[in-house]
mmCIF file of N, CA, C and O in Angstrom:
data_model
loop_
_atom_site.group_PDB
_atom_site.id
_atom_site.type_symbol
_atom_site.label_atom_id
_atom_site.label_comp_id
_atom_site.label_asym_id
_atom_site.label_seq_id
_atom_site.Cartn_x
_atom_site.Cartn_y
_atom_site.Cartn_z
ATOM 1 N N MET A 1 0.843 -1.169 0.000
ATOM 2 C CA MET A 1 0.000 0.000 0.000
ATOM 3 C C MET A 1 0.893 1.238 0.000
ATOM 4 O O MET A 1 1.921 1.272 0.648
ATOM 5 N N VAL A 2 0.459 2.232 -0.752
ATOM 6 C CA VAL A 2 1.201 3.475 -0.872
ATOM 7 C C VAL A 2 0.285 4.621 -0.481
ATOM 8 O O VAL A 2 -0.878 4.661 -0.889
ATOM 9 N N ASP A 3 0.790 5.539 0.342
ATOM 10 C CA ASP A 3 0.052 6.749 0.689
ATOM 11 C C ASP A 3 0.454 7.855 -0.267
ATOM 12 O O ASP A 3 1.629 8.128 -0.455
ATOM 13 N N ILE A 4 -0.535 8.499 -0.881
ATOM 14 C CA ILE A 4 -0.306 9.597 -1.817
ATOM 15 C C ILE A 4 -0.901 10.866 -1.209
ATOM 16 O O ILE A 4 -2.044 10.868 -0.767
ATOM 17 N N SER A 5 -0.127 11.930 -1.198
ATOM 18 C CA SER A 5 -0.609 13.240 -0.762
ATOM 19 C C SER A 5 -0.385 14.231 -1.893
ATOM 20 O O SER A 5 0.695 14.300 -2.471
ATOM 21 N N ILE A 6 -1.436 14.997 -2.207
ATOM 22 C CA ILE A 6 -1.360 15.997 -3.263
ATOM 23 C C ILE A 6 -1.791 17.333 -2.674
ATOM 24 O O ILE A 6 -2.820 17.434 -2.014
ATOM 25 N N SER A 7 -0.987 18.338 -2.924
ATOM 26 C CA SER A 7 -1.307 19.687 -2.467
ATOM 27 C C SER A 7 -1.396 20.597 -3.686
ATOM 28 O O SER A 7 -0.480 20.623 -4.508
ATOM 29 N N VAL A 8 -2.519 21.327 -3.796
ATOM 30 C CA VAL A 8 -2.725 22.234 -4.926
ATOM 31 C C VAL A 8 -3.076 23.610 -4.376
ATOM 32 O O VAL A 8 -3.934 23.747 -3.513
ATOM 33 N N VAL A 9 -2.380 24.625 -4.892
ATOM 34 C CA VAL A 9 -2.624 26.008 -4.479
ATOM 35 C C VAL A 9 -2.965 26.825 -5.721
ATOM 36 O O VAL A 9 -2.256 26.770 -6.724
ATOM 37 N N ASP A 10 -4.082 27.577 -5.650
ATOM 38 C CA ASP A 10 -4.436 28.419 -6.793
ATOM 39 C C ASP A 10 -3.776 29.790 -6.653
ATOM 40 O O ASP A 10 -3.068 30.069 -5.674
ATOM 41 N N LEU A 11 -3.967 30.664 -7.645
ATOM 42 C CA LEU A 11 -3.333 31.980 -7.663
ATOM 43 C C LEU A 11 -3.784 32.871 -6.508
ATOM 44 O O LEU A 11 -3.071 33.771 -6.096
ATOM 45 N N ALA A 12 -4.968 32.593 -5.960
ATOM 46 C CA ALA A 12 -5.466 33.392 -4.827
ATOM 47 C C ALA A 12 -4.919 32.885 -3.497
ATOM 48 O O ALA A 12 -5.192 33.465 -2.448
ATOM 49 N N GLY A 13 -4.156 31.812 -3.520
ATOM 50 C CA GLY A 13 -3.577 31.285 -2.286
ATOM 51 C C GLY A 13 -4.425 30.218 -1.609
ATOM 52 O O GLY A 13 -4.079 29.742 -0.537
ATOM 53 N N ASN A 14 -5.537 29.833 -2.217
ATOM 54 C CA ASN A 14 -6.378 28.769 -1.651
ATOM 55 C C ASN A 14 -5.682 27.424 -1.850
ATOM 56 O O ASN A 14 -5.174 27.135 -2.928
ATOM 57 N N LYS A 15 -5.704 26.628 -0.807
ATOM 58 C CA LYS A 15 -4.958 25.368 -0.827
ATOM 59 C C LYS A 15 -5.897 24.192 -0.550
ATOM 60 O O LYS A 15 -6.746 24.262 0.333
ATOM 61 N N THR A 16 -5.700 23.147 -1.315
ATOM 62 C CA THR A 16 -6.423 21.895 -1.086
ATOM 63 C C THR A 16 -5.392 20.783 -0.964
ATOM 64 O O THR A 16 -4.455 20.707 -1.761
ATOM 65 N N ILE A 17 -5.585 19.945 0.033
ATOM 66 C CA ILE A 17 -4.727 18.771 0.213
ATOM 67 C C ILE A 17 -5.603 17.530 0.083
ATOM 68 O O ILE A 17 -6.650 17.429 0.719
ATOM 69 N N LEU A 18 -5.166 16.619 -0.752
ATOM 70 C CA LEU A 18 -5.881 15.369 -0.977
ATOM 71 C C LEU A 18 -4.953 14.223 -0.611
ATOM 72 O O LEU A 18 -3.804 14.187 -1.055
ATOM 73 N N GLN A 19 -5.454 13.298 0.216
ATOM 74 C CA GLN A 19 -4.658 12.136 0.612
ATOM 75 C C GLN A 19 -5.433 10.873 0.277
ATOM 76 O O GLN A 19 -6.624 10.762 0.582
ATOM 77 N N LYS A 20 -4.765 9.931 -0.360
ATOM 78 C CA LYS A 20 -5.378 8.665 -0.751
ATOM 79 C C LYS A 20 -4.408 7.521 -0.501
ATOM 80 O O LYS A 20 -3.198 7.708 -0.498
ATOM 81 N N LYS A 21 -4.964 6.337 -0.303
ATOM 82 C CA LYS A 21 -4.176 5.118 -0.198
ATOM 83 C C LYS A 21 -4.359 4.343 -1.502
ATOM 84 O O LYS A 21 -5.465 4.196 -1.994
ATOM 85 N N ILE A 22 -3.263 3.875 -2.058
ATOM 86 C CA ILE A 22 -3.297 3.122 -3.306
ATOM 87 C C ILE A 22 -2.731 1.733 -3.037
ATOM 88 O O ILE A 22 -1.655 1.584 -2.461
ATOM 89 N N ILE A 23 -3.485 0.735 -3.464
ATOM 90 C CA ILE A 23 -3.047 -0.653 -3.317
ATOM 91 C C ILE A 23 -2.767 -1.212 -4.702
ATOM 92 O O ILE A 23 -3.621 -1.158 -5.584
ATOM 93 N N ARG A 24 -1.577 -1.722 -4.877
ATOM 94 C CA ARG A 24 -1.225 -2.352 -6.159
ATOM 95 C C ARG A 24 -1.594 -3.834 -6.078
ATOM 96 O O ARG A 24 -1.179 -4.533 -5.173
ATOM 97 N N ASP A 25 -2.366 -4.276 -7.028
ATOM 98 C CA ASP A 25 -2.803 -5.671 -7.075
ATOM 99 C C ASP A 25 -1.782 -6.489 -7.853
ATOM 100 O O ASP A 25 -1.724 -6.424 -9.073
ATOM 101 N N ASN A 26 -0.964 -7.259 -7.148
ATOM 102 C CA ASN A 26 0.039 -8.127 -7.768
ATOM 103 C C ASN A 26 -0.380 -9.592 -7.757
ATOM 104 O O ASN A 26 0.397 -10.457 -8.123
ATOM 105 N N THR A 27 -1.599 -9.852 -7.297
ATOM 106 C CA THR A 27 -2.073 -11.225 -7.185
ATOM 107 C C THR A 27 -2.938 -11.577 -8.388
ATOM 108 O O THR A 27 -3.918 -10.885 -8.660
ATOM 109 N N PRO A 28 -2.589 -12.628 -9.116
ATOM 110 C CA PRO A 28 -3.406 -13.000 -10.278
ATOM 111 C C PRO A 28 -4.751 -13.573 -9.839
ATOM 112 O O PRO A 28 -4.901 -14.042 -8.704
ATOM 113 N N PRO A 29 -5.736 -13.551 -10.727
ATOM 114 C CA PRO A 29 -7.036 -14.139 -10.393
ATOM 115 C C PRO A 29 -6.920 -15.646 -10.151
ATOM 116 O O PRO A 29 -6.016 -16.300 -10.665
ATOM 117 N N ILE A 30 -7.852 -16.172 -9.396
ATOM 118 C CA ILE A 30 -7.970 -17.620 -9.202
ATOM 119 C C ILE A 30 -8.755 -18.165 -10.385
ATOM 120 O O ILE A 30 -9.808 -17.638 -10.729
ATOM 121 N N VAL A 31 -8.237 -19.209 -11.030
ATOM 122 C CA VAL A 31 -8.916 -19.811 -12.175
ATOM 123 C C VAL A 31 -9.098 -21.299 -11.897
ATOM 124 O O VAL A 31 -8.159 -21.984 -11.496
ATOM 125 N N LYS A 32 -10.327 -21.770 -12.114
ATOM 126 C CA LYS A 32 -10.634 -23.189 -11.951
ATOM 127 C C LYS A 32 -11.437 -23.653 -13.154
ATOM 128 O O LYS A 32 -12.156 -22.870 -13.765
ATOM 129 N N ILE A 33 -11.293 -24.940 -13.478
ATOM 130 C CA ILE A 33 -12.073 -25.543 -14.553
ATOM 131 C C ILE A 33 -12.929 -26.651 -13.942
ATOM 132 O O ILE A 33 -12.445 -27.466 -13.156
ATOM 133 N N PHE A 34 -14.205 -26.657 -14.325
ATOM 134 C CA PHE A 34 -15.139 -27.675 -13.872
ATOM 135 C C PHE A 34 -15.716 -28.388 -15.091
ATOM 136 O O PHE A 34 -16.004 -27.757 -16.109
ATOM 137 N N VAL A 35 -15.854 -29.713 -15.002
ATOM 138 C CA VAL A 35 -16.542 -30.493 -16.022
ATOM 139 C C VAL A 35 -17.706 -31.185 -15.329
ATOM 140 O O VAL A 35 -17.512 -31.915 -14.351
ATOM 141 N N ASP A 36 -18.897 -30.899 -15.806
ATOM 142 C CA ASP A 36 -20.122 -31.453 -15.229
ATOM 143 C C ASP A 36 -20.201 -31.223 -13.722
ATOM 144 O O ASP A 36 -20.609 -32.091 -12.957
ATOM 145 N N GLY A 37 -19.762 -30.049 -13.293
ATOM 146 C CA GLY A 37 -19.857 -29.665 -11.885
ATOM 147 C C GLY A 37 -18.706 -30.110 -11.011
ATOM 148 O O GLY A 37 -18.642 -29.740 -9.839
ATOM 149 N N ASN A 38 -17.776 -30.881 -11.544
ATOM 150 C CA ASN A 38 -16.637 -31.368 -10.764
ATOM 151 C C ASN A 38 -15.373 -30.619 -11.156
ATOM 152 O O ASN A 38 -15.061 -30.499 -12.345
ATOM 153 N N GLU A 39 -14.635 -30.150 -10.154
ATOM 154 C CA GLU A 39 -13.398 -29.415 -10.436
ATOM 155 C C GLU A 39 -12.361 -30.334 -11.067
ATOM 156 O O GLU A 39 -12.153 -31.461 -10.609
ATOM 157 N N VAL A 40 -11.706 -29.854 -12.124
ATOM 158 C CA VAL A 40 -10.667 -30.618 -12.809
ATOM 159 C C VAL A 40 -9.336 -30.299 -12.142
ATOM 160 O O VAL A 40 -8.918 -29.144 -12.103
ATOM 161 N N THR A 41 -8.667 -31.334 -11.628
ATOM 162 C CA THR A 41 -7.382 -31.143 -10.961
ATOM 163 C C THR A 41 -6.235 -31.838 -11.705
ATOM 164 O O THR A 41 -5.084 -31.608 -11.395
ATOM 165 N N GLN A 42 -6.552 -32.668 -12.682
ATOM 166 C CA GLN A 42 -5.523 -33.356 -13.456
ATOM 167 C C GLN A 42 -5.346 -32.661 -14.804
ATOM 168 O O GLN A 42 -6.141 -31.824 -15.189
ATOM 169 N N ASP A 43 -4.280 -33.028 -15.524
ATOM 170 C CA ASP A 43 -3.974 -32.397 -16.811
ATOM 171 C C ASP A 43 -4.850 -32.893 -17.956
ATOM 172 O O ASP A 43 -4.970 -32.233 -18.971
ATOM 173 N N LEU A 44 -5.441 -34.081 -17.815
ATOM 174 C CA LEU A 44 -6.250 -34.670 -18.882
ATOM 175 C C LEU A 44 -7.590 -35.088 -18.297
ATOM 176 O O LEU A 44 -7.641 -35.726 -17.238
ATOM 177 N N VAL A 45 -8.656 -34.732 -18.977
ATOM 178 C CA VAL A 45 -9.994 -35.126 -18.527
ATOM 179 C C VAL A 45 -10.816 -35.536 -19.736
ATOM 180 O O VAL A 45 -10.677 -34.958 -20.820
ATOM 181 N N TYR A 46 -11.629 -36.551 -19.593
ATOM 182 C CA TYR A 46 -12.494 -37.017 -20.671
ATOM 183 C C TYR A 46 -13.889 -36.453 -20.464
ATOM 184 O O TYR A 46 -14.363 -36.326 -19.332
ATOM 185 N N VAL A 47 -14.547 -36.126 -21.580
ATOM 186 C CA VAL A 47 -15.896 -35.580 -21.513
ATOM 187 C C VAL A 47 -16.823 -36.423 -22.378
ATOM 188 O O VAL A 47 -16.371 -37.175 -23.244
ATOM 189 N N SER A 48 -18.119 -36.287 -22.142
ATOM 190 C CA SER A 48 -19.115 -37.006 -22.940
ATOM 191 C C SER A 48 -19.877 -36.029 -23.823
ATOM 192 O O SER A 48 -19.621 -34.828 -23.797
ATOM 193 N N ASP A 49 -20.839 -36.550 -24.596
ATOM 194 C CA ASP A 49 -21.657 -35.709 -25.472
ATOM 195 C C ASP A 49 -22.401 -34.623 -24.704
ATOM 196 O O ASP A 49 -22.707 -33.572 -25.255
ATOM 197 N N ASN A 50 -22.734 -34.890 -23.469
ATOM 198 C CA ASN A 50 -23.543 -33.955 -22.688
ATOM 199 C C ASN A 50 -22.725 -33.141 -21.687
ATOM 200 O O ASN A 50 -23.296 -32.456 -20.850
ATOM 201 N N SER A 51 -21.415 -33.215 -21.771
ATOM 202 C CA SER A 51 -20.568 -32.521 -20.797
ATOM 203 C C SER A 51 -20.636 -31.011 -20.962
ATOM 204 O O SER A 51 -20.719 -30.497 -22.073
ATOM 205 N N ILE A 52 -20.592 -30.330 -19.831
ATOM 206 C CA ILE A 52 -20.492 -28.878 -19.818
ATOM 207 C C ILE A 52 -19.199 -28.513 -19.102
ATOM 208 O O ILE A 52 -18.951 -28.959 -17.983
ATOM 209 N N ILE A 53 -18.376 -27.733 -19.797
ATOM 210 C CA ILE A 53 -17.097 -27.284 -19.245
ATOM 211 C C ILE A 53 -17.289 -25.848 -18.783
ATOM 212 O O ILE A 53 -17.752 -25.004 -19.541
ATOM 213 N N ARG A 54 -16.937 -25.582 -17.535
ATOM 214 C CA ARG A 54 -17.083 -24.234 -16.982
ATOM 215 C C ARG A 54 -15.714 -23.725 -16.558
ATOM 216 O O ARG A 54 -15.010 -24.385 -15.807
ATOM 217 N N ILE A 55 -15.323 -22.568 -17.081
ATOM 218 C CA ILE A 55 -14.092 -21.892 -16.687
ATOM 219 C C ILE A 55 -14.500 -20.801 -15.710
ATOM 220 O O ILE A 55 -15.284 -19.917 -16.046
ATOM 221 N N TYR A 56 -13.988 -20.883 -14.485
ATOM 222 C CA TYR A 56 -14.377 -19.973 -13.412
ATOM 223 C C TYR A 56 -13.181 -19.112 -13.021
ATOM 224 O O TYR A 56 -12.071 -19.621 -12.885
ATOM 225 N N ALA A 57 -13.386 -17.824 -12.862
ATOM 226 C CA ALA A 57 -12.313 -16.912 -12.437
ATOM 227 C C ALA A 57 -12.829 -16.015 -11.319
ATOM 228 O O ALA A 57 -13.987 -15.586 -11.335
ATOM 229 N N ARG A 58 -11.952 -15.742 -10.357
ATOM 230 C CA ARG A 58 -12.314 -14.895 -9.218
ATOM 231 C C ARG A 58 -11.098 -14.074 -8.810
ATOM 232 O O ARG A 58 -9.976 -14.552 -8.841
ATOM 233 N N ASP A 59 -11.337 -12.826 -8.406
ATOM 234 C CA ASP A 59 -10.280 -11.962 -7.880
ATOM 235 C C ASP A 59 -10.855 -11.194 -6.699
ATOM 236 O O ASP A 59 -11.776 -10.392 -6.862
ATOM 237 N N ASP A 60 -10.348 -11.457 -5.516
ATOM 238 C CA ASP A 60 -10.892 -10.859 -4.295
ATOM 239 C C ASP A 60 -10.442 -9.423 -4.080
ATOM 240 O O ASP A 60 -11.073 -8.691 -3.324
ATOM 241 N N LEU A 61 -9.358 -8.991 -4.723
ATOM 242 C CA LEU A 61 -8.864 -7.633 -4.502
ATOM 243 C C LEU A 61 -9.395 -6.663 -5.553
ATOM 244 O O LEU A 61 -9.872 -5.579 -5.225
ATOM 245 N N SER A 62 -9.322 -7.032 -6.794
ATOM 246 C CA SER A 62 -9.856 -6.182 -7.869
ATOM 247 C C SER A 62 -10.777 -7.036 -8.734
ATOM 248 O O SER A 62 -10.972 -8.211 -8.482
ATOM 249 N N TYR A 63 -11.320 -6.464 -9.745
ATOM 250 C CA TYR A 63 -12.262 -7.177 -10.594
ATOM 251 C C TYR A 63 -11.560 -8.046 -11.630
ATOM 252 O O TYR A 63 -10.475 -7.724 -12.089
ATOM 253 N N VAL A 64 -12.217 -9.147 -12.002
ATOM 254 C CA VAL A 64 -11.793 -9.938 -13.154
ATOM 255 C C VAL A 64 -12.254 -9.155 -14.378
ATOM 256 O O VAL A 64 -13.440 -8.880 -14.535
ATOM 257 N N HIS A 65 -11.322 -8.767 -15.232
ATOM 258 C CA HIS A 65 -11.688 -7.976 -16.403
ATOM 259 C C HIS A 65 -12.283 -8.853 -17.506
ATOM 260 O O HIS A 65 -13.327 -8.555 -18.062
ATOM 261 N N LYS A 66 -11.591 -9.954 -17.816
ATOM 262 C CA LYS A 66 -12.085 -10.815 -18.889
ATOM 263 C C LYS A 66 -11.536 -12.221 -18.713
ATOM 264 O O LYS A 66 -10.535 -12.438 -18.046
ATOM 265 N N ILE A 67 -12.224 -13.158 -19.340
ATOM 266 C CA ILE A 67 -11.764 -14.534 -19.445
ATOM 267 C C ILE A 67 -11.529 -14.794 -20.923
ATOM 268 O O ILE A 67 -12.397 -14.515 -21.752
ATOM 269 N N ALA A 68 -10.360 -15.316 -21.260
ATOM 270 C CA ALA A 68 -10.040 -15.654 -22.646
ATOM 271 C C ALA A 68 -9.775 -17.155 -22.718
ATOM 272 O O ALA A 68 -9.171 -17.731 -21.829
ATOM 273 N N TYR A 69 -10.242 -17.778 -23.797
ATOM 274 C CA TYR A 69 -10.025 -19.205 -23.983
ATOM 275 C C TYR A 69 -9.877 -19.495 -25.470
ATOM 276 O O TYR A 69 -10.284 -18.706 -26.318
ATOM 277 N N ARG A 70 -9.266 -20.622 -25.777
ATOM 278 C CA ARG A 70 -9.184 -21.078 -27.159
ATOM 279 C C ARG A 70 -9.204 -22.597 -27.158
ATOM 280 O O ARG A 70 -8.855 -23.244 -26.170
ATOM 281 N N ILE A 71 -9.575 -23.152 -28.278
ATOM 282 C CA ILE A 71 -9.690 -24.597 -28.409
ATOM 283 C C ILE A 71 -8.761 -25.047 -29.530
ATOM 284 O O ILE A 71 -8.797 -24.496 -30.636
ATOM 285 N N ASP A 72 -7.912 -26.032 -29.225
ATOM 286 C CA ASP A 72 -6.968 -26.601 -30.202
ATOM 287 C C ASP A 72 -6.142 -25.535 -30.918
ATOM 288 O O ASP A 72 -6.029 -25.524 -32.141
ATOM 289 N N ASN A 73 -5.557 -24.621 -30.178
ATOM 290 C CA ASN A 73 -4.721 -23.551 -30.720
ATOM 291 C C ASN A 73 -5.443 -22.668 -31.725
ATOM 292 O O ASN A 73 -4.815 -22.024 -32.564
ATOM 293 N N GLY A 74 -6.765 -22.626 -31.648
ATOM 294 C CA GLY A 74 -7.544 -21.780 -32.538
ATOM 295 C C GLY A 74 -7.510 -20.329 -32.083
ATOM 296 O O GLY A 74 -6.670 -19.912 -31.278
ATOM 297 N N GLU A 75 -8.444 -19.569 -32.585
ATOM 298 C CA GLU A 75 -8.540 -18.150 -32.263
ATOM 299 C C GLU A 75 -8.982 -17.963 -30.805
ATOM 300 O O GLU A 75 -9.839 -18.689 -30.306
ATOM 301 N N TRP A 76 -8.383 -16.995 -30.134
ATOM 302 C CA TRP A 76 -8.768 -16.687 -28.761
ATOM 303 C C TRP A 76 -10.155 -16.066 -28.747
ATOM 304 O O TRP A 76 -10.460 -15.187 -29.551
ATOM 305 N N LYS A 77 -10.987 -16.509 -27.856
ATOM 306 C CA LYS A 77 -12.318 -15.945 -27.620
ATOM 307 C C LYS A 77 -12.280 -15.272 -26.257
ATOM 308 O O LYS A 77 -11.637 -15.760 -25.330
ATOM 309 N N GLU A 78 -12.970 -14.159 -26.119
ATOM 310 C CA GLU A 78 -12.969 -13.416 -24.857
ATOM 311 C C GLU A 78 -14.385 -13.142 -24.383
ATOM 312 O O GLU A 78 -15.279 -12.899 -25.192
ATOM 313 N N LYS A 79 -14.554 -13.189 -23.077
ATOM 314 C CA LYS A 79 -15.800 -12.755 -22.451
ATOM 315 C C LYS A 79 -15.428 -11.694 -21.424
ATOM 316 O O LYS A 79 -14.616 -11.936 -20.535
ATOM 317 N N ILE A 80 -15.989 -10.511 -21.572
ATOM 318 C CA ILE A 80 -15.734 -9.429 -20.624
ATOM 319 C C ILE A 80 -16.560 -9.691 -19.369
ATOM 320 O O ILE A 80 -17.762 -9.952 -19.449
ATOM 321 N N ILE A 81 -15.920 -9.605 -18.207
ATOM 322 C CA ILE A 81 -16.578 -9.911 -16.938
ATOM 323 C C ILE A 81 -16.832 -8.634 -16.133
ATOM 324 O O ILE A 81 -17.952 -8.315 -15.779
ATOM 325 N N ASN A 82 -15.743 -7.905 -15.783
ATOM 326 C CA ASN A 82 -15.811 -6.681 -14.973
ATOM 327 C C ASN A 82 -16.615 -6.864 -13.692
ATOM 328 O O ASN A 82 -17.501 -6.080 -13.362
ATOM 329 N N ASP A 83 -16.302 -7.929 -12.965
ATOM 330 C CA ASP A 83 -16.944 -8.225 -11.694
ATOM 331 C C ASP A 83 -15.955 -9.008 -10.840
ATOM 332 O O ASP A 83 -14.889 -9.380 -11.302
ATOM 333 N N LYS A 84 -16.306 -9.261 -9.585
ATOM 334 C CA LYS A 84 -15.418 -10.019 -8.698
ATOM 335 C C LYS A 84 -15.199 -11.447 -9.189
ATOM 336 O O LYS A 84 -14.168 -12.048 -8.945
ATOM 337 N N GLU A 85 -16.214 -12.014 -9.839
ATOM 338 C CA GLU A 85 -16.087 -13.370 -10.363
ATOM 339 C C GLU A 85 -16.940 -13.523 -11.608
ATOM 340 O O GLU A 85 -17.873 -12.755 -11.836
ATOM 341 N N GLY A 86 -16.608 -14.522 -12.413
ATOM 342 C CA GLY A 86 -17.359 -14.787 -13.625
ATOM 343 C C GLY A 86 -16.992 -16.143 -14.178
ATOM 344 O O GLY A 86 -16.079 -16.795 -13.679
ATOM 345 N N TYR A 87 -17.731 -16.556 -15.194
ATOM 346 C CA TYR A 87 -17.450 -17.859 -15.786
ATOM 347 C C TYR A 87 -17.835 -17.891 -17.252
ATOM 348 O O TYR A 87 -18.600 -17.063 -17.731
ATOM 349 N N VAL A 88 -17.272 -18.889 -17.940
ATOM 350 C CA VAL A 88 -17.591 -19.180 -19.332
ATOM 351 C C VAL A 88 -17.964 -20.649 -19.377
ATOM 352 O O VAL A 88 -17.286 -21.478 -18.777
ATOM 353 N N GLU A 89 -19.038 -20.979 -20.082
ATOM 354 C CA GLU A 89 -19.425 -22.380 -20.239
ATOM 355 C C GLU A 89 -19.243 -22.802 -21.684
ATOM 356 O O GLU A 89 -19.523 -22.026 -22.602
ATOM 357 N N ILE A 90 -18.754 -24.048 -21.859
ATOM 358 C CA ILE A 90 -18.530 -24.615 -23.185
ATOM 359 C C ILE A 90 -19.202 -25.978 -23.209
ATOM 360 O O ILE A 90 -19.032 -26.776 -22.289
ATOM 361 N N LYS A 91 -19.957 -26.265 -24.238
ATOM 362 C CA LYS A 91 -20.614 -27.567 -24.369
ATOM 363 C C LYS A 91 -19.755 -28.449 -25.261
ATOM 364 O O LYS A 91 -19.278 -28.017 -26.302
ATOM 365 N N ALA A 92 -19.524 -29.681 -24.842
ATOM 366 C CA ALA A 92 -18.694 -30.618 -25.595
ATOM 367 C C ALA A 92 -19.569 -31.695 -26.227
ATOM 368 O O ALA A 92 -20.588 -32.085 -25.670
ATOM 369 N N SER A 93 -19.171 -32.176 -27.419
ATOM 370 C CA SER A 93 -19.876 -33.309 -28.035
ATOM 371 C C SER A 93 -18.921 -34.063 -28.946
ATOM 372 O O SER A 93 -17.962 -33.513 -29.474
ATOM 373 N N ASP A 94 -19.214 -35.346 -29.111
ATOM 374 C CA ASP A 94 -18.441 -36.195 -30.031
ATOM 375 C C ASP A 94 -18.976 -36.056 -31.438
ATOM 376 O O ASP A 94 -20.070 -35.542 -31.659
ATOM 377 N N LEU A 95 -18.218 -36.581 -32.403
ATOM 378 C CA LEU A 95 -18.677 -36.621 -33.792
ATOM 379 C C LEU A 95 -19.717 -37.694 -33.957
ATOM 380 O O LEU A 95 -19.728 -38.691 -33.349
#
């Protein structure tokens, strides 16, 4: 945390002092992946035709701005969140 003090004086000699505390957020958001409601903790998971994949993000200090994801090195997709937490759901199916 950093304390900032600003003093401004106009030509008439009127003075205003403003003091604020600034916190730098160096902590990344918490990200979890769920398949059919169960948290994925391993590197490989199998899904079925009816599986729902949920990407969950949370940041307790500042807001989660966006969640970005891509499938098989394809184009990145983004969902803007701008809240303490948010999620993206993806439906999986076989050929």
